[in-house]
């Protein structure tokens, strides 16, 4: 049984930093394509970043490039999202999701939540001006 657990988040002023962690258990950690997503109030869920744990193919949304960094610790079965230079518009509920299929992480595949099967609970990130 696959389980996804998210930790981190919180409140910070614009320009600050926060870090989220996503632990995925169930299958071998290298079997997963894992994505970070967020949903701001009144908006659709959008992709933030995604990576194949085994092959890489790390992709960031344009809105977070240069500010957010994904890293992984295979021994801890954890994917991290380091967020720096946060902006008010980054305020959202952030979620982590995993797929045991590779195609959501293939080069050129869009950063979209629909292929991801296993979802963790959200972590609120609030950025104030």
mmCIF file with all atom_site columns, N, CA and C in Angstrom, residues 7-71:
data_model
loop_
_atom_site.group_PDB
_atom_site.id
_atom_site.type_symbol
_atom_site.label_atom_id
_atom_site.label_alt_id
_atom_site.label_comp_id
_atom_site.label_asym_id
_atom_site.label_entity_id
_atom_site.label_seq_id
_atom_site.pdbx_PDB_ins_code
_atom_site.Cartn_x
_atom_site.Cartn_y
_atom_site.Cartn_z
_atom_site.occupancy
_atom_site.B_iso_or_equiv
_atom_site.pdbx_formal_charge
_atom_site.auth_seq_id
_atom_site.auth_comp_id
_atom_site.auth_asym_id
_atom_site.auth_atom_id
_atom_site.pdbx_PDB_model_num
ATOM 1   N N  . UNK A 1 7  ? 5.245   17.079 5.119   1.00 0.00 ? 7  UNK A N  1
ATOM 2   C CA . UNK A 1 7  ? 5.505   17.873 6.312   1.00 0.00 ? 7  UNK A CA 1
ATOM 3   C C  . UNK A 1 7  ? 6.175   19.179 5.896   1.00 0.00 ? 7  UNK A C  1
ATOM 4   N N  . UNK A 1 8  ? 6.118   20.130 6.799   1.00 0.00 ? 8  UNK A N  1
ATOM 5   C CA . UNK A 1 8  ? 6.701   21.435 6.518   1.00 0.00 ? 8  UNK A CA 1
ATOM 6   C C  . UNK A 1 8  ? 5.613   22.455 6.298   1.00 0.00 ? 8  UNK A C  1
ATOM 7   N N  . UNK A 1 9  ? 5.971   23.515 5.595   1.00 0.00 ? 9  UNK A N  1
ATOM 8   C CA . UNK A 1 9  ? 5.022   24.583 5.372   1.00 0.00 ? 9  UNK A CA 1
ATOM 9   C C  . UNK A 1 9  ? 5.039   25.574 6.510   1.00 0.00 ? 9  UNK A C  1
ATOM 10  N N  . UNK A 1 10 ? 4.082   26.502 6.467   1.00 0.00 ? 10 UNK A N  1
ATOM 11  C CA . UNK A 1 10 ? 3.992   27.513 7.501   1.00 0.00 ? 10 UNK A CA 1
ATOM 12  C C  . UNK A 1 10 ? 3.776   28.887 6.909   1.00 0.00 ? 10 UNK A C  1
ATOM 13  N N  . UNK A 1 11 ? 4.065   29.888 7.715   1.00 0.00 ? 11 UNK A N  1
ATOM 14  C CA . UNK A 1 11 ? 3.874   31.274 7.292   1.00 0.00 ? 11 UNK A CA 1
ATOM 15  C C  . UNK A 1 11 ? 5.209   31.993 7.277   1.00 0.00 ? 11 UNK A C  1
ATOM 16  N N  . UNK A 1 12 ? 5.381   32.848 6.290   1.00 0.00 ? 12 UNK A N  1
ATOM 17  C CA . UNK A 1 12 ? 6.636   33.569 6.140   1.00 0.00 ? 12 UNK A CA 1
ATOM 18  C C  . UNK A 1 12 ? 6.362   34.871 5.407   1.00 0.00 ? 12 UNK A C  1
ATOM 19  N N  . UNK A 1 13 ? 7.230   35.832 5.594   1.00 0.00 ? 13 UNK A N  1
ATOM 20  C CA . UNK A 1 13 ? 7.103   37.072 4.847   1.00 0.00 ? 13 UNK A CA 1
ATOM 21  C C  . UNK A 1 13 ? 7.707   36.918 3.458   1.00 0.00 ? 13 UNK A C  1
ATOM 22  N N  . UNK A 1 14 ? 7.269   37.760 2.561   1.00 0.00 ? 14 UNK A N  1
ATOM 23  C CA . UNK A 1 14 ? 7.794   37.731 1.202   1.00 0.00 ? 14 UNK A CA 1
ATOM 24  C C  . UNK A 1 14 ? 9.316   37.844 1.234   1.00 0.00 ? 14 UNK A C  1
ATOM 25  N N  . UNK A 1 15 ? 9.954   37.038 0.406   1.00 0.00 ? 15 UNK A N  1
ATOM 26  C CA . UNK A 1 15 ? 11.405  36.980 0.387   1.00 0.00 ? 15 UNK A CA 1
ATOM 27  C C  . UNK A 1 15 ? 11.975  35.895 1.264   1.00 0.00 ? 15 UNK A C  1
ATOM 28  N N  . UNK A 1 16 ? 11.146  35.315 2.090   1.00 0.00 ? 16 UNK A N  1
ATOM 29  C CA . UNK A 1 16 ? 11.601  34.274 3.000   1.00 0.00 ? 16 UNK A CA 1
ATOM 30  C C  . UNK A 1 16 ? 11.661  32.911 2.347   1.00 0.00 ? 16 UNK A C  1
ATOM 31  N N  . UNK A 1 17 ? 11.974  31.903 3.172   1.00 0.00 ? 17 UNK A N  1
ATOM 32  C CA . UNK A 1 17 ? 12.159  30.537 2.683   1.00 0.00 ? 17 UNK A CA 1
ATOM 33  C C  . UNK A 1 17 ? 11.390  29.547 3.539   1.00 0.00 ? 17 UNK A C  1
ATOM 34  N N  . UNK A 1 18 ? 10.993  28.475 2.919   1.00 0.00 ? 18 UNK A N  1
ATOM 35  C CA . UNK A 1 18 ? 10.365  27.352 3.604   1.00 0.00 ? 18 UNK A CA 1
ATOM 36  C C  . UNK A 1 18 ? 10.782  26.076 2.898   1.00 0.00 ? 18 UNK A C  1
ATOM 37  N N  . UNK A 1 19 ? 10.659  24.961 3.622   1.00 0.00 ? 19 UNK A N  1
ATOM 38  C CA . UNK A 1 19 ? 11.015  23.669 3.034   1.00 0.00 ? 19 UNK A CA 1
ATOM 39  C C  . UNK A 1 19 ? 9.931   22.669 3.345   1.00 0.00 ? 19 UNK A C  1
ATOM 40  N N  . UNK A 1 20 ? 9.537   21.936 2.315   1.00 0.00 ? 20 UNK A N  1
ATOM 41  C CA . UNK A 1 20 ? 8.575   20.860 2.461   1.00 0.00 ? 20 UNK A CA 1
ATOM 42  C C  . UNK A 1 20 ? 9.270   19.526 2.256   1.00 0.00 ? 20 UNK A C  1
ATOM 43  N N  . UNK A 1 21 ? 8.755   18.495 2.908   1.00 0.00 ? 21 UNK A N  1
ATOM 44  C CA . UNK A 1 21 ? 9.273   17.143 2.750   1.00 0.00 ? 21 UNK A CA 1
ATOM 45  C C  . UNK A 1 21 ? 8.122   16.202 2.413   1.00 0.00 ? 21 UNK A C  1
ATOM 46  N N  . UNK A 1 22 ? 8.397   15.261 1.533   1.00 0.00 ? 22 UNK A N  1
ATOM 47  C CA . UNK A 1 22 ? 7.396   14.283 1.103   1.00 0.00 ? 22 UNK A CA 1
ATOM 48  C C  . UNK A 1 22 ? 8.003   12.898 1.241   1.00 0.00 ? 22 UNK A C  1
ATOM 49  N N  . UNK A 1 23 ? 7.433   12.092 2.108   1.00 0.00 ? 23 UNK A N  1
ATOM 50  C CA . UNK A 1 23 ? 7.887   10.718 2.308   1.00 0.00 ? 23 UNK A CA 1
ATOM 51  C C  . UNK A 1 23 ? 6.915   9.779  1.616   1.00 0.00 ? 23 UNK A C  1
ATOM 52  N N  . UNK A 1 24 ? 7.438   8.909  0.763   1.00 0.00 ? 24 UNK A N  1
ATOM 53  C CA . UNK A 1 24 ? 6.597   7.965  0.030   1.00 0.00 ? 24 UNK A CA 1
ATOM 54  C C  . UNK A 1 24 ? 7.018   6.550  0.391   1.00 0.00 ? 24 UNK A C  1
ATOM 55  N N  . UNK A 1 25 ? 6.089   5.775  0.868   1.00 0.00 ? 25 UNK A N  1
ATOM 56  C CA . UNK A 1 25 ? 6.371   4.390  1.236   1.00 0.00 ? 25 UNK A CA 1
ATOM 57  C C  . UNK A 1 25 ? 5.456   3.460  0.448   1.00 0.00 ? 25 UNK A C  1
ATOM 58  N N  . UNK A 1 26 ? 5.846   2.202  0.412   1.00 0.00 ? 26 UNK A N  1
ATOM 59  C CA . UNK A 1 26 ? 5.037   1.210  -0.287  1.00 0.00 ? 26 UNK A CA 1
ATOM 60  C C  . UNK A 1 26 ? 5.894   0.378  -1.204  1.00 0.00 ? 26 UNK A C  1
ATOM 61  N N  . UNK A 1 27 ? 6.271   0.944  -2.333  1.00 0.00 ? 27 UNK A N  1
ATOM 62  C CA . UNK A 1 27 ? 7.153   0.274  -3.273  1.00 0.00 ? 27 UNK A CA 1
ATOM 63  C C  . UNK A 1 27 ? 8.580   0.783  -3.065  1.00 0.00 ? 27 UNK A C  1
ATOM 64  N N  . UNK A 1 28 ? 9.498   0.239  -3.842  1.00 0.00 ? 28 UNK A N  1
ATOM 65  C CA . UNK A 1 28 ? 10.856  0.756  -3.833  1.00 0.00 ? 28 UNK A CA 1
ATOM 66  C C  . UNK A 1 28 ? 10.806  2.230  -4.216  1.00 0.00 ? 28 UNK A C  1
ATOM 67  N N  . UNK A 1 29 ? 11.530  3.064  -3.486  1.00 0.00 ? 29 UNK A N  1
ATOM 68  C CA . UNK A 1 29 ? 11.450  4.504  -3.715  1.00 0.00 ? 29 UNK A CA 1
ATOM 69  C C  . UNK A 1 29 ? 11.821  4.879  -5.135  1.00 0.00 ? 29 UNK A C  1
ATOM 70  N N  . UNK A 1 30 ? 12.720  4.131  -5.738  1.00 0.00 ? 30 UNK A N  1
ATOM 71  C CA . UNK A 1 30 ? 13.156  4.458  -7.094  1.00 0.00 ? 30 UNK A CA 1
ATOM 72  C C  . UNK A 1 30 ? 12.098  4.099  -8.146  1.00 0.00 ? 30 UNK A C  1
ATOM 73  N N  . UNK A 1 31 ? 10.999  3.500  -7.743  1.00 0.00 ? 31 UNK A N  1
ATOM 74  C CA . UNK A 1 31 ? 9.938   3.166  -8.681  1.00 0.00 ? 31 UNK A CA 1
ATOM 75  C C  . UNK A 1 31 ? 9.036   4.354  -9.011  1.00 0.00 ? 31 UNK A C  1
ATOM 76  N N  . UNK A 1 32 ? 9.201   5.444  -8.271  1.00 0.00 ? 32 UNK A N  1
ATOM 77  C CA . UNK A 1 32 ? 8.208   6.515  -8.351  1.00 0.00 ? 32 UNK A CA 1
ATOM 78  C C  . UNK A 1 32 ? 8.584   7.679  -9.255  1.00 0.00 ? 32 UNK A C  1
ATOM 79  N N  . UNK A 1 33 ? 7.550   8.239  -9.831  1.00 0.00 ? 33 UNK A N  1
ATOM 80  C CA . UNK A 1 33 ? 7.568   9.584  -10.378 1.00 0.00 ? 33 UNK A CA 1
ATOM 81  C C  . UNK A 1 33 ? 6.796   10.405 -9.354  1.00 0.00 ? 33 UNK A C  1
ATOM 82  N N  . UNK A 1 34 ? 7.410   11.461 -8.829  1.00 0.00 ? 34 UNK A N  1
ATOM 83  C CA . UNK A 1 34 ? 6.783   12.231 -7.748  1.00 0.00 ? 34 UNK A CA 1
ATOM 84  C C  . UNK A 1 34 ? 6.652   13.685 -8.157  1.00 0.00 ? 34 UNK A C  1
ATOM 85  N N  . UNK A 1 35 ? 5.530   14.246 -7.831  1.00 0.00 ? 35 UNK A N  1
ATOM 86  C CA . UNK A 1 35 ? 5.290   15.638 -8.184  1.00 0.00 ? 35 UNK A CA 1
ATOM 87  C C  . UNK A 1 35 ? 4.872   16.477 -7.000  1.00 0.00 ? 35 UNK A C  1
ATOM 88  N N  . UNK A 1 36 ? 5.212   17.751 -7.080  1.00 0.00 ? 36 UNK A N  1
ATOM 89  C CA . UNK A 1 36 ? 4.717   18.738 -6.127  1.00 0.00 ? 36 UNK A CA 1
ATOM 90  C C  . UNK A 1 36 ? 3.669   19.582 -6.849  1.00 0.00 ? 36 UNK A C  1
ATOM 91  N N  . UNK A 1 37 ? 2.561   19.818 -6.169  1.00 0.00 ? 37 UNK A N  1
ATOM 92  C CA . UNK A 1 37 ? 1.467   20.590 -6.738  1.00 0.00 ? 37 UNK A CA 1
ATOM 93  C C  . UNK A 1 37 ? 0.973   21.588 -5.698  1.00 0.00 ? 37 UNK A C  1
ATOM 94  N N  . UNK A 1 38 ? 0.249   22.574 -6.156  1.00 0.00 ? 38 UNK A N  1
ATOM 95  C CA . UNK A 1 38 ? -0.324  23.531 -5.216  1.00 0.00 ? 38 UNK A CA 1
ATOM 96  C C  . UNK A 1 38 ? -1.665  24.023 -5.712  1.00 0.00 ? 38 UNK A C  1
ATOM 97  N N  . UNK A 1 39 ? -2.474  24.442 -4.751  1.00 0.00 ? 39 UNK A N  1
ATOM 98  C CA . UNK A 1 39 ? -3.771  25.011 -5.088  1.00 0.00 ? 39 UNK A CA 1
ATOM 99  C C  . UNK A 1 39 ? -3.971  26.260 -4.247  1.00 0.00 ? 39 UNK A C  1
ATOM 100 N N  . UNK A 1 40 ? -4.061  27.378 -4.925  1.00 0.00 ? 40 UNK A N  1
ATOM 101 C CA . UNK A 1 40 ? -4.338  28.641 -4.262  1.00 0.00 ? 40 UNK A CA 1
ATOM 102 C C  . UNK A 1 40 ? -5.849  28.816 -4.142  1.00 0.00 ? 40 UNK A C  1
ATOM 103 N N  . UNK A 1 41 ? -6.307  29.583 -3.195  1.00 0.00 ? 41 UNK A N  1
ATOM 104 C CA . UNK A 1 41 ? -7.751  29.800 -3.022  1.00 0.00 ? 41 UNK A CA 1
ATOM 105 C C  . UNK A 1 41 ? -8.403  30.285 -4.313  1.00 0.00 ? 41 UNK A C  1
ATOM 106 N N  . UNK A 1 42 ? -9.455  29.607 -4.724  1.00 0.00 ? 42 UNK A N  1
ATOM 107 C CA . UNK A 1 42 ? -10.187 30.018 -5.906  1.00 0.00 ? 42 UNK A CA 1
ATOM 108 C C  . UNK A 1 42 ? -9.540  29.658 -7.227  1.00 0.00 ? 42 UNK A C  1
ATOM 109 N N  . UNK A 1 43 ? -8.458  28.903 -7.165  1.00 0.00 ? 43 UNK A N  1
ATOM 110 C CA . UNK A 1 43 ? -7.748  28.542 -8.391  1.00 0.00 ? 43 UNK A CA 1
ATOM 111 C C  . UNK A 1 43 ? -7.670  27.031 -8.559  1.00 0.00 ? 43 UNK A C  1
ATOM 112 N N  . UNK A 1 44 ? -7.343  26.618 -9.777  1.00 0.00 ? 44 UNK A N  1
ATOM 113 C CA . UNK A 1 44 ? -7.150  25.209 -10.050 1.00 0.00 ? 44 UNK A CA 1
ATOM 114 C C  . UNK A 1 44 ? -5.804  24.756 -9.484  1.00 0.00 ? 44 UNK A C  1
ATOM 115 N N  . UNK A 1 45 ? -5.724  23.456 -9.199  1.00 0.00 ? 45 UNK A N  1
ATOM 116 C CA . UNK A 1 45 ? -4.449  22.894 -8.780  1.00 0.00 ? 45 UNK A CA 1
ATOM 117 C C  . UNK A 1 45 ? -3.455  23.006 -9.930  1.00 0.00 ? 45 UNK A C  1
ATOM 118 N N  . UNK A 1 46 ? -2.234  23.380 -9.608  1.00 0.00 ? 46 UNK A N  1
ATOM 119 C CA . UNK A 1 46 ? -1.212  23.517 -10.640 1.00 0.00 ? 46 UNK A CA 1
ATOM 120 C C  . UNK A 1 46 ? 0.056   22.777 -10.239 1.00 0.00 ? 46 UNK A C  1
ATOM 121 N N  . UNK A 1 47 ? 0.794   22.370 -11.248 1.00 0.00 ? 47 UNK A N  1
ATOM 122 C CA . UNK A 1 47 ? 2.045   21.684 -10.995 1.00 0.00 ? 47 UNK A CA 1
ATOM 123 C C  . UNK A 1 47 ? 3.141   22.662 -10.613 1.00 0.00 ? 47 UNK A C  1
ATOM 124 N N  . UNK A 1 48 ? 3.966   22.236 -9.679  1.00 0.00 ? 48 UNK A N  1
ATOM 125 C CA . UNK A 1 48 ? 5.109   23.025 -9.232  1.00 0.00 ? 48 UNK A CA 1
ATOM 126 C C  . UNK A 1 48 ? 6.402   22.406 -9.751  1.00 0.00 ? 48 UNK A C  1
ATOM 127 N N  . UNK A 1 49 ? 6.530   21.102 -9.593  1.00 0.00 ? 49 UNK A N  1
ATOM 128 C CA . UNK A 1 49 ? 7.729   20.394 -10.050 1.00 0.00 ? 49 UNK A CA 1
ATOM 129 C C  . UNK A 1 49 ? 7.442   18.903 -10.031 1.00 0.00 ? 49 UNK A C  1
ATOM 130 N N  . UNK A 1 50 ? 8.232   18.158 -10.816 1.00 0.00 ? 50 UNK A N  1
ATOM 131 C CA . UNK A 1 50 ? 8.113   16.714 -10.757 1.00 0.00 ? 50 UNK A CA 1
ATOM 132 C C  . UNK A 1 50 ? 9.437   16.087 -11.176 1.00 0.00 ? 50 UNK A C  1
ATOM 133 N N  . UNK A 1 51 ? 9.657   14.866 -10.665 1.00 0.00 ? 51 UNK A N  1
ATOM 134 C CA . UNK A 1 51 ? 10.924  14.198 -10.930 1.00 0.00 ? 51 UNK A CA 1
ATOM 135 C C  . UNK A 1 51 ? 10.733  12.695 -10.884 1.00 0.00 ? 51 UNK A C  1
ATOM 136 N N  . UNK A 1 52 ? 11.455  12.011 -11.745 1.00 0.00 ? 52 UNK A N  1
ATOM 137 C CA . UNK A 1 52 ? 11.559  10.562 -11.668 1.00 0.00 ? 52 UNK A CA 1
ATOM 138 C C  . UNK A 1 52 ? 12.680  10.251 -10.685 1.00 0.00 ? 52 UNK A C  1
ATOM 139 N N  . UNK A 1 53 ? 12.372  9.537  -9.630  1.00 0.00 ? 53 UNK A N  1
ATOM 140 C CA . UNK A 1 53 ? 13.378  9.256  -8.610  1.00 0.00 ? 53 UNK A CA 1
ATOM 141 C C  . UNK A 1 53 ? 14.558  8.498  -9.201  1.00 0.00 ? 53 UNK A C  1
ATOM 142 N N  . UNK A 1 54 ? 14.310  7.644  -10.154 1.00 0.00 ? 54 UNK A N  1
ATOM 143 C CA . UNK A 1 54 ? 15.381  6.839  -10.750 1.00 0.00 ? 54 UNK A CA 1
ATOM 144 C C  . UNK A 1 54 ? 16.091  7.583  -11.872 1.00 0.00 ? 54 UNK A C  1
ATOM 145 N N  . UNK A 1 55 ? 15.342  8.244  -12.746 1.00 0.00 ? 55 UNK A N  1
ATOM 146 C CA . UNK A 1 55 ? 15.927  8.786  -13.972 1.00 0.00 ? 55 UNK A CA 1
ATOM 147 C C  . UNK A 1 55 ? 16.122  10.297 -13.953 1.00 0.00 ? 55 UNK A C  1
ATOM 148 N N  . UNK A 1 56 ? 15.573  10.961 -12.973 1.00 0.00 ? 56 UNK A N  1
ATOM 149 C CA . UNK A 1 56 ? 15.712  12.418 -12.947 1.00 0.00 ? 56 UNK A CA 1
ATOM 150 C C  . UNK A 1 56 ? 14.604  13.082 -13.731 1.00 0.00 ? 56 UNK A C  1
ATOM 151 N N  . UNK A 1 57 ? 14.954  13.707 -14.869 1.00 0.00 ? 57 UNK A N  1
ATOM 152 C CA . UNK A 1 57 ? 13.973  14.440 -15.681 1.00 0.00 ? 57 UNK A CA 1
ATOM 153 C C  . UNK A 1 57 ? 13.229  15.459 -14.831 1.00 0.00 ? 57 UNK A C  1
ATOM 154 N N  . UNK A 1 58 ? 13.958  16.169 -14.044 1.00 0.00 ? 58 UNK A N  1
ATOM 155 C CA . UNK A 1 58 ? 13.359  17.161 -13.142 1.00 0.00 ? 58 UNK A CA 1
ATOM 156 C C  . UNK A 1 58 ? 12.813  18.336 -13.943 1.00 0.00 ? 58 UNK A C  1
ATOM 157 N N  . UNK A 1 59 ? 11.584  18.677 -13.658 1.00 0.00 ? 59 UNK A N  1
ATOM 158 C CA . UNK A 1 59 ? 10.911  19.780 -14.345 1.00 0.00 ? 59 UNK A CA 1
ATOM 159 C C  . UNK A 1 59 ? 10.300  20.712 -13.309 1.00 0.00 ? 59 UNK A C  1
ATOM 160 N N  . UNK A 1 60 ? 10.468  22.003 -13.532 1.00 0.00 ? 60 UNK A N  1
ATOM 161 C CA . UNK A 1 60 ? 9.850   23.016 -12.678 1.00 0.00 ? 60 UNK A CA 1
ATOM 162 C C  . UNK A 1 60 ? 8.844   23.826 -13.485 1.00 0.00 ? 60 UNK A C  1
ATOM 163 N N  . UNK A 1 61 ? 7.816   24.284 -12.812 1.00 0.00 ? 61 UNK A N  1
ATOM 164 C CA . UNK A 1 61 ? 6.929   25.255 -13.437 1.00 0.00 ? 61 UNK A CA 1
ATOM 165 C C  . UNK A 1 61 ? 7.690   26.562 -13.629 1.00 0.00 ? 61 UNK A C  1
ATOM 166 N N  . UNK A 1 62 ? 7.349   27.267 -14.686 1.00 0.00 ? 62 UNK A N  1
ATOM 167 C CA . UNK A 1 62 ? 8.041   28.516 -14.978 1.00 0.00 ? 62 UNK A CA 1
ATOM 168 C C  . UNK A 1 62 ? 7.957   29.499 -13.810 1.00 0.00 ? 62 UNK A C  1
ATOM 169 N N  . UNK A 1 63 ? 6.853   29.485 -13.116 1.00 0.00 ? 63 UNK A N  1
ATOM 170 C CA . UNK A 1 63 ? 6.626   30.455 -12.048 1.00 0.00 ? 63 UNK A CA 1
ATOM 171 C C  . UNK A 1 63 ? 7.550   30.272 -10.849 1.00 0.00 ? 63 UNK A C  1
ATOM 172 N N  . UNK A 1 64 ? 8.188   29.098 -10.740 1.00 0.00 ? 64 UNK A N  1
ATOM 173 C CA . UNK A 1 64 ? 9.038   28.834 -9.576  1.00 0.00 ? 64 UNK A CA 1
ATOM 174 C C  . UNK A 1 64 ? 10.498  28.600 -9.947  1.00 0.00 ? 64 UNK A C  1
ATOM 175 N N  . UNK A 1 65 ? 10.796  28.576 -11.221 1.00 0.00 ? 65 UNK A N  1
ATOM 176 C CA . UNK A 1 65 ? 12.181  28.337 -11.658 1.00 0.00 ? 65 UNK A CA 1
ATOM 177 C C  . UNK A 1 65 ? 13.120  29.375 -11.054 1.00 0.00 ? 65 UNK A C  1
ATOM 178 N N  . UNK A 1 66 ? 14.237  28.897 -10.567 1.00 0.00 ? 66 UNK A N  1
ATOM 179 C CA . UNK A 1 66 ? 15.226  29.769 -9.969  1.00 0.00 ? 66 UNK A CA 1
ATOM 180 C C  . UNK A 1 66 ? 14.967  30.088 -8.510  1.00 0.00 ? 66 UNK A C  1
ATOM 181 N N  . UNK A 1 67 ? 13.795  29.731 -8.024  1.00 0.00 ? 67 UNK A N  1
ATOM 182 C CA . UNK A 1 67 ? 13.451  30.009 -6.623  1.00 0.00 ? 67 UNK A CA 1
ATOM 183 C C  . UNK A 1 67 ? 13.203  28.724 -5.830  1.00 0.00 ? 67 UNK A C  1
ATOM 184 N N  . UNK A 1 68 ? 12.644  27.709 -6.470  1.00 0.00 ? 68 UNK A N  1
ATOM 185 C CA . UNK A 1 68 ? 12.344  26.455 -5.793  1.00 0.00 ? 68 UNK A CA 1
ATOM 186 C C  . UNK A 1 68 ? 13.353  25.397 -6.249  1.00 0.00 ? 68 UNK A C  1
ATOM 187 N N  . UNK A 1 69 ? 13.716  24.521 -5.337  1.00 0.00 ? 69 UNK A N  1
ATOM 188 C CA . UNK A 1 69 ? 14.669  23.456 -5.642  1.00 0.00 ? 69 UNK A CA 1
ATOM 189 C C  . UNK A 1 69 ? 14.152  22.140 -5.081  1.00 0.00 ? 69 UNK A C  1
ATOM 190 N N  . UNK A 1 70 ? 14.152  21.132 -5.939  1.00 0.00 ? 70 UNK A N  1
ATOM 191 C CA . UNK A 1 70 ? 13.773  19.787 -5.524  1.00 0.00 ? 70 UNK A CA 1
ATOM 192 C C  . UNK A 1 70 ? 15.038  18.976 -5.262  1.00 0.00 ? 70 UNK A C  1
ATOM 193 N N  . UNK A 1 71 ? 15.037  18.242 -4.160  1.00 0.00 ? 71 UNK A N  1
ATOM 194 C CA . UNK A 1 71 ? 16.139  17.338 -3.869  1.00 0.00 ? 71 UNK A CA 1
ATOM 195 C C  . UNK A 1 71 ? 15.562  16.054 -3.288  1.00 0.00 ? 71 UNK A C  1
#
